[in-house]
PDB file of C-alpha atoms in Angstrom:
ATOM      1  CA  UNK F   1      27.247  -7.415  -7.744  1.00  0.00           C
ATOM      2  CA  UNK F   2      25.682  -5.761  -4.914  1.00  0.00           C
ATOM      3  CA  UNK F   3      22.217  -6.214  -2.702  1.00  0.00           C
ATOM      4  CA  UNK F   4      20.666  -2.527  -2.670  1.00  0.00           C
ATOM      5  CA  UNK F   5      18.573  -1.274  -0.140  1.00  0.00           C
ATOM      6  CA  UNK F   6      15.019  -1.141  -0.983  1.00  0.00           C
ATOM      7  CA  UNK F   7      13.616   2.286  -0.139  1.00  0.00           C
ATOM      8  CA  UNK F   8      10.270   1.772   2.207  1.00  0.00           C
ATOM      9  CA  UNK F   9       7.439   3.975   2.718  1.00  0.00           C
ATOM     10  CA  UNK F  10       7.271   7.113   3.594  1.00  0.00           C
ATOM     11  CA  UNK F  11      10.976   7.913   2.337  1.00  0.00           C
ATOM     12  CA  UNK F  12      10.213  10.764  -0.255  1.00  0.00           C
ATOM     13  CA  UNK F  13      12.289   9.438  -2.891  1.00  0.00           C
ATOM     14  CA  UNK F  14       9.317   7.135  -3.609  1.00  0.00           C
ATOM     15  CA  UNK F  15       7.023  10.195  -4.799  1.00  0.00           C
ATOM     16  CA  UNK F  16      10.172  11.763  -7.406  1.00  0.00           C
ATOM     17  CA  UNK F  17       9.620  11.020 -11.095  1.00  0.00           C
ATOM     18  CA  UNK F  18      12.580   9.598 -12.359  1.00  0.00           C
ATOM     19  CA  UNK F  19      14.648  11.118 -15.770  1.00  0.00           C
ATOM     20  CA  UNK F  20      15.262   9.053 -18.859  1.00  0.00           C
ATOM     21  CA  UNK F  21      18.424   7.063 -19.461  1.00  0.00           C
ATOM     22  CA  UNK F  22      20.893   8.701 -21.822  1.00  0.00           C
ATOM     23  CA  UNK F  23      23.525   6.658 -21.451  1.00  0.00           C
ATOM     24  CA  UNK F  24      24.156   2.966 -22.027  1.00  0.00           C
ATOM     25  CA  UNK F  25      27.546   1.866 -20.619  1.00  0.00           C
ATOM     26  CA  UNK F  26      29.205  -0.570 -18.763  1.00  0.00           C
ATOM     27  CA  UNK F  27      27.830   1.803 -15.358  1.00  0.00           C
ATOM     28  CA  UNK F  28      24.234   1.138 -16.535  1.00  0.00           C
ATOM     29  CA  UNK F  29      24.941  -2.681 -16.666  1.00  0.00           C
ATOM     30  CA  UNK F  30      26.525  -3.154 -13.687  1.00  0.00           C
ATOM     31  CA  UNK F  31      23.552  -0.974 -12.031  1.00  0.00           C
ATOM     32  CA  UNK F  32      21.074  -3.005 -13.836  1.00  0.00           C
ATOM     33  CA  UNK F  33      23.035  -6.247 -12.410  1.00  0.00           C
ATOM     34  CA  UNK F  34      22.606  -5.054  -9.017  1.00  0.00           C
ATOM     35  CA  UNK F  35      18.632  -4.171  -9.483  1.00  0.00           C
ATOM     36  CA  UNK F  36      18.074  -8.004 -10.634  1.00  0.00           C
ATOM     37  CA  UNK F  37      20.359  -9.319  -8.011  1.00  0.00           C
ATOM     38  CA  UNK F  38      18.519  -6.890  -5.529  1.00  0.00           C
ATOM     39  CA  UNK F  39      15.118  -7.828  -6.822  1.00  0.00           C
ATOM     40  CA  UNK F  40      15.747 -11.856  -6.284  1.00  0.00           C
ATOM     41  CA  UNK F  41      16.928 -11.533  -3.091  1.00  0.00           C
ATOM     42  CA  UNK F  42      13.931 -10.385  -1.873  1.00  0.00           C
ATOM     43  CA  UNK F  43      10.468 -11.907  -0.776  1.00  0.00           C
ATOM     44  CA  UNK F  44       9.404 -13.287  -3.750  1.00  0.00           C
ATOM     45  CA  UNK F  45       9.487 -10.290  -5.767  1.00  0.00           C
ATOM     46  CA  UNK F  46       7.815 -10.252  -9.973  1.00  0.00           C
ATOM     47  CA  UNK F  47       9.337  -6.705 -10.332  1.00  0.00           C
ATOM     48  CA  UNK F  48      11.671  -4.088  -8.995  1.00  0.00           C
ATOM     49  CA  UNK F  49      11.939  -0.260 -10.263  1.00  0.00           C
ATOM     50  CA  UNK F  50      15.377   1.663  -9.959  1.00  0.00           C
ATOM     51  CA  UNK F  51      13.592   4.356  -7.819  1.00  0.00           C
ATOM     52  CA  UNK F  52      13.046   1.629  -5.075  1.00  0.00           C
ATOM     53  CA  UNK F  53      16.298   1.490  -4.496  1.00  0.00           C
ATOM     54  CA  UNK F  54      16.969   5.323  -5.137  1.00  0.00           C
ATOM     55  CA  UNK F  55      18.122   5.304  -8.391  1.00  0.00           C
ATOM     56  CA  UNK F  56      15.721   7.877 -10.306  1.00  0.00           C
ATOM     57  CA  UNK F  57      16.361   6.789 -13.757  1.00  0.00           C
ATOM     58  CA  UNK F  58      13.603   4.836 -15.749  1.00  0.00           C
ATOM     59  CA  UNK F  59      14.538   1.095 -15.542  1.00  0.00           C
ATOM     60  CA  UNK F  60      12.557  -1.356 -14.751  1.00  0.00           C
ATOM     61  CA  UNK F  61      13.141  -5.276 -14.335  1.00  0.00           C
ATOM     62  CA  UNK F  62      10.140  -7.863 -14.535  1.00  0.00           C
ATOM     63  CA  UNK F  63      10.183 -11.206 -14.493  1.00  0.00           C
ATOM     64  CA  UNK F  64       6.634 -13.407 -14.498  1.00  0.00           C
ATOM     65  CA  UNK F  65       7.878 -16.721 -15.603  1.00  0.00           C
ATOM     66  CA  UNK F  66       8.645 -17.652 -12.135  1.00  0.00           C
ATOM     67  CA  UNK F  67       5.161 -17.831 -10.316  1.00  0.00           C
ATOM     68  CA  UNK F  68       3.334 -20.479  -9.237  1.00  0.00           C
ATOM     69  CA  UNK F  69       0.919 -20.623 -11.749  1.00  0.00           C
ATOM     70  CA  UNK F  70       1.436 -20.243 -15.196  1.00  0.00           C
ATOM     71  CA  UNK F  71       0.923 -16.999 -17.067  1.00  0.00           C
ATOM     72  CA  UNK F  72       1.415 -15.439 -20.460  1.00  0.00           C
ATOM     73  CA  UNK F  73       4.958 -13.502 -19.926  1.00  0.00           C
ATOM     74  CA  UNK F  74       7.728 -12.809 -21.789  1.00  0.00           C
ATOM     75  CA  UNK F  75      10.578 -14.069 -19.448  1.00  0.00           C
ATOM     76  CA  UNK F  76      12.361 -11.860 -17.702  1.00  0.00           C
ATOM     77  CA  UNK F  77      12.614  -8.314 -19.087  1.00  0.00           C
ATOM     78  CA  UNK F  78      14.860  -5.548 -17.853  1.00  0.00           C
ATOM     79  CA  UNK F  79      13.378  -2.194 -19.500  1.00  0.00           C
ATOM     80  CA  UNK F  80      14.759   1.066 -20.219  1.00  0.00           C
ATOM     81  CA  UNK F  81      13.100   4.063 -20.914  1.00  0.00           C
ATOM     82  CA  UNK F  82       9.753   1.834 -20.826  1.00  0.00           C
ATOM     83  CA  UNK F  83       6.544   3.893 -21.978  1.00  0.00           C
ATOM     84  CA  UNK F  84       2.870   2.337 -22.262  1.00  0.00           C
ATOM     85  CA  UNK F  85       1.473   3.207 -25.405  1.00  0.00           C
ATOM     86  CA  UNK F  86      -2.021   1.584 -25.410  1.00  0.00           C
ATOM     87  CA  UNK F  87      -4.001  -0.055 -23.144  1.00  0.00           C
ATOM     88  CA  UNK F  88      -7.252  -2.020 -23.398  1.00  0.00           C
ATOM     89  CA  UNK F  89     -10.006  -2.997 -20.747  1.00  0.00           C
ATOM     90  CA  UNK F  90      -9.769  -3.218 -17.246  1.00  0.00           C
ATOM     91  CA  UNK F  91      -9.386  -5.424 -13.711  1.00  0.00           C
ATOM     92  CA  UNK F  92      -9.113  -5.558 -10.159  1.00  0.00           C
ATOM     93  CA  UNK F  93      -6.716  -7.115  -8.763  1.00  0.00           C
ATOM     94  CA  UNK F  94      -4.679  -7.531  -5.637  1.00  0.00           C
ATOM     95  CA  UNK F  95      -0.987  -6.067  -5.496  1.00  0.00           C
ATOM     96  CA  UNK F  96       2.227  -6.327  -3.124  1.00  0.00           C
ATOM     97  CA  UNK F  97       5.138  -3.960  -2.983  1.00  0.00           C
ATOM     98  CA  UNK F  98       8.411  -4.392  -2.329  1.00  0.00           C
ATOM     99  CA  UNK F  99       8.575  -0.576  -0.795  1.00  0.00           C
ATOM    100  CA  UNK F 100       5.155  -1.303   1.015  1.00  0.00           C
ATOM    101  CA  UNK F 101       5.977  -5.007   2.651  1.00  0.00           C
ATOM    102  CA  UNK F 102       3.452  -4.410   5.142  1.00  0.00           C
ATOM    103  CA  UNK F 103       0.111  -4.324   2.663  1.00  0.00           C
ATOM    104  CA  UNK F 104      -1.459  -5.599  -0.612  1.00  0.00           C
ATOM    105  CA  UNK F 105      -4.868  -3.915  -1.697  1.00  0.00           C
ATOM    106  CA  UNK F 106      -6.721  -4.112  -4.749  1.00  0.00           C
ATOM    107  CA  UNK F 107      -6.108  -1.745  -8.007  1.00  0.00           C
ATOM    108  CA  UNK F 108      -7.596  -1.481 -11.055  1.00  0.00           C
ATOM    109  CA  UNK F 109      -5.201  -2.135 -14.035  1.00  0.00           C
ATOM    110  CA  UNK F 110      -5.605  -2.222 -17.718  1.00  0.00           C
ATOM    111  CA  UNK F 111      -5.968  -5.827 -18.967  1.00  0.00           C
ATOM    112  CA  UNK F 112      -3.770  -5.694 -21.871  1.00  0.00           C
ATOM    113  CA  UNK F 113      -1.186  -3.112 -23.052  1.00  0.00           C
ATOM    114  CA  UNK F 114       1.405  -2.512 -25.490  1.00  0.00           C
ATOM    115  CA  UNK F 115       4.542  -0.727 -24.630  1.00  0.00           C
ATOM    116  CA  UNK F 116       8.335  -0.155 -26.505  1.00  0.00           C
ATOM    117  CA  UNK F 117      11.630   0.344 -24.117  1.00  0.00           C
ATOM    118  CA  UNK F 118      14.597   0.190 -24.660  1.00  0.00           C
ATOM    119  CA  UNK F 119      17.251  -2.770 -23.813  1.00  0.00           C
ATOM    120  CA  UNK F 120      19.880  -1.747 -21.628  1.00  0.00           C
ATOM    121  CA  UNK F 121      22.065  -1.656 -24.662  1.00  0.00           C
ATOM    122  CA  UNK F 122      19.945   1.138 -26.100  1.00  0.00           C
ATOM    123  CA  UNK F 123      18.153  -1.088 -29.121  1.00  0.00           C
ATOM    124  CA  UNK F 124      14.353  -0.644 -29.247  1.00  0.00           C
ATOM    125  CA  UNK F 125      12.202  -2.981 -28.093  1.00  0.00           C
ATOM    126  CA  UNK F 126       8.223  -3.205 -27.935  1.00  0.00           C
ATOM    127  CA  UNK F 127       5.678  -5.878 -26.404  1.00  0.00           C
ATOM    128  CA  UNK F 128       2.091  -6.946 -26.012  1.00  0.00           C
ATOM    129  CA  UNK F 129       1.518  -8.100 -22.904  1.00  0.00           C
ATOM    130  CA  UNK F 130      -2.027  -9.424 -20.777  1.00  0.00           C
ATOM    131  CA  UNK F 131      -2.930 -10.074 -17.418  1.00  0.00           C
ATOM    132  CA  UNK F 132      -0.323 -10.695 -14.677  1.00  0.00           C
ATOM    133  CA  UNK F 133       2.041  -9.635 -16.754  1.00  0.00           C
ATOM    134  CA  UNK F 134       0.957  -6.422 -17.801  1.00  0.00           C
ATOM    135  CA  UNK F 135      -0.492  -5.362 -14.648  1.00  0.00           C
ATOM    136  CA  UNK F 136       3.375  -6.302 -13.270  1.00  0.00           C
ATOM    137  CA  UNK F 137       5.008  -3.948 -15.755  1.00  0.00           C
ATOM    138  CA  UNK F 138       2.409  -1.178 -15.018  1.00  0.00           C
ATOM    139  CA  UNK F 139       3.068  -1.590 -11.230  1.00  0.00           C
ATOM    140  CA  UNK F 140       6.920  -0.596 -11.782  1.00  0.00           C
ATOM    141  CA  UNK F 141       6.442   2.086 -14.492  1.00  0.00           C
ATOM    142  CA  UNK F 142       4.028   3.665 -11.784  1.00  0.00           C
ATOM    143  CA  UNK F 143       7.608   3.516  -9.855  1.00  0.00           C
ATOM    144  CA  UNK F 144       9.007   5.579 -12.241  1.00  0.00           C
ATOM    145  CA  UNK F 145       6.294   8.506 -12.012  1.00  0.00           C
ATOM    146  CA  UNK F 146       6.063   8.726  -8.919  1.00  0.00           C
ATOM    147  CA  UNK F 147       3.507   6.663  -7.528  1.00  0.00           C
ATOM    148  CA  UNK F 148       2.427   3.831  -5.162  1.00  0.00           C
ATOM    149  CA  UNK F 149      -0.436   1.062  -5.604  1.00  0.00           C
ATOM    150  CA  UNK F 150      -1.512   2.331  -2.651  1.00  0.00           C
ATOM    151  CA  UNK F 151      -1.981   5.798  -4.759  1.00  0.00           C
ATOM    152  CA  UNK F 152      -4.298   3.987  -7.115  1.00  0.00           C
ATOM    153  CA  UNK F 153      -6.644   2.182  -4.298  1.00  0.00           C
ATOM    154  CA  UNK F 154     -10.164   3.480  -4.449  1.00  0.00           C
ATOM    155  CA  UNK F 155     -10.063   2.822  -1.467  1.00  0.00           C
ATOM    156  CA  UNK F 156      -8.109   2.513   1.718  1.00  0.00           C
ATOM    157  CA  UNK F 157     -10.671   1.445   3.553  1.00  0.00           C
ATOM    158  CA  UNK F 158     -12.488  -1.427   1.490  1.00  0.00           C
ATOM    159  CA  UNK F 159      -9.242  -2.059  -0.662  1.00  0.00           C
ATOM    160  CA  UNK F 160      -6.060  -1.955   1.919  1.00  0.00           C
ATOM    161  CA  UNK F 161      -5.024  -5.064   3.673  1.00  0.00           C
ATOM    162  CA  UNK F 162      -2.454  -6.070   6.156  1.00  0.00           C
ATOM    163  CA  UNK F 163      -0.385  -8.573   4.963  1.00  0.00           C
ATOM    164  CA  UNK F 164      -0.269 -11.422   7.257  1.00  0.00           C
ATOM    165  CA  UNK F 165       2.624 -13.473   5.983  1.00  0.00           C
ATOM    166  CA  UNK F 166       5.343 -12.225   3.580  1.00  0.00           C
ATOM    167  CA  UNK F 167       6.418 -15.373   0.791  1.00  0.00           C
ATOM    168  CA  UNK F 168      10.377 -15.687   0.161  1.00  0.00           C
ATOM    169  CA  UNK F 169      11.480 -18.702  -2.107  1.00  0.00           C
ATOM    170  CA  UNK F 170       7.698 -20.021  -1.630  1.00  0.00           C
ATOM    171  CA  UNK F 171       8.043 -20.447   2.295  1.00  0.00           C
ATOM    172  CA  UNK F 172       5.910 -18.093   4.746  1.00  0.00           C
ATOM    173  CA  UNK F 173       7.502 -16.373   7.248  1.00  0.00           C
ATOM    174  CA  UNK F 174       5.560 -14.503  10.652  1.00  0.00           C
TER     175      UNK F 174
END
């Protein structure tokens, strides 16, 4: 396994939409192994999206059972092919980005969704998910088409913020 880079803003890469998986083979899980081991090495990271790390294929890994207060998840997925199919209500909320370390700012996301993807064995899957969780999985398939949170902000000048400590394993660092 393998720490990837983590593509940062502006590299272009970050504005492709990525294609669909076709295949599911030992490549794909050894990618997919690199993309979690990627996404836990960094600052305290929910989510990570292949094209972060230049890879524009539509995998995503999310993981919400690991913050600091308890929220409805499903453990950690890793997603292939994921597409949100409904969606239902809406909040603000405050985001981070792995590709964007420098700011959070505040996006509106659906409160509740329901989505199907496929495992990285190619057997369908599909979830409910609410809150944290769902606004974490519609972070990263933004990732996938394209986009940024900061392309969601209403905006950048009420709803950008510079972020004044970055959190790895729980401890702040300057």
């Amino acid at each position: 396994m393998a720490i990837l880079d983590i593509l940062r803003l502006p590299d272009p890469r970050l504005k492709e939409v990525s294609q669909e998986v076709e295949r599911f083979d030992d490549e794909l899980l050894a990618f997919i192994d690199d993309l979690e081991e990627t996404r836990q090495a960094g600052p305290a990271a929910v989510g990570i999206a292949a094209p972060q790390v230049g890879r524009l294929q539509r995998i995503v890994i999310i993981d919400c059972s690991t913050t600091r207060k308890p929220v409805p998840n499903h453990g950690r997925l890793v997603l292939v092919n994921p597409e949100i199919t409904e969606w239902d209500g809406f909040e603000l909320g405050r985001e981070g980005c792995l590709s964007v370390p420098d700011y959070t700012g505040n996006v509106i996301r659906a409160e509740r969704i329901k989505m199907h993807a496929m495992t990285p064995e190619g057997e369908p899957q599909e979830f409910e998910m609410e809150g944290y969780e769902a606004r974490a999985l519609q972070h990263e398939v933004d990732h996938l088409d394209g986009m940024l949170f900061i392309d969601r902000l209403v905006s950048r000048r009420t709803d950008l913020f510079q972020r004044k400590v970055y959190q790895k394993g729980g401890k702040k660092r300057k």
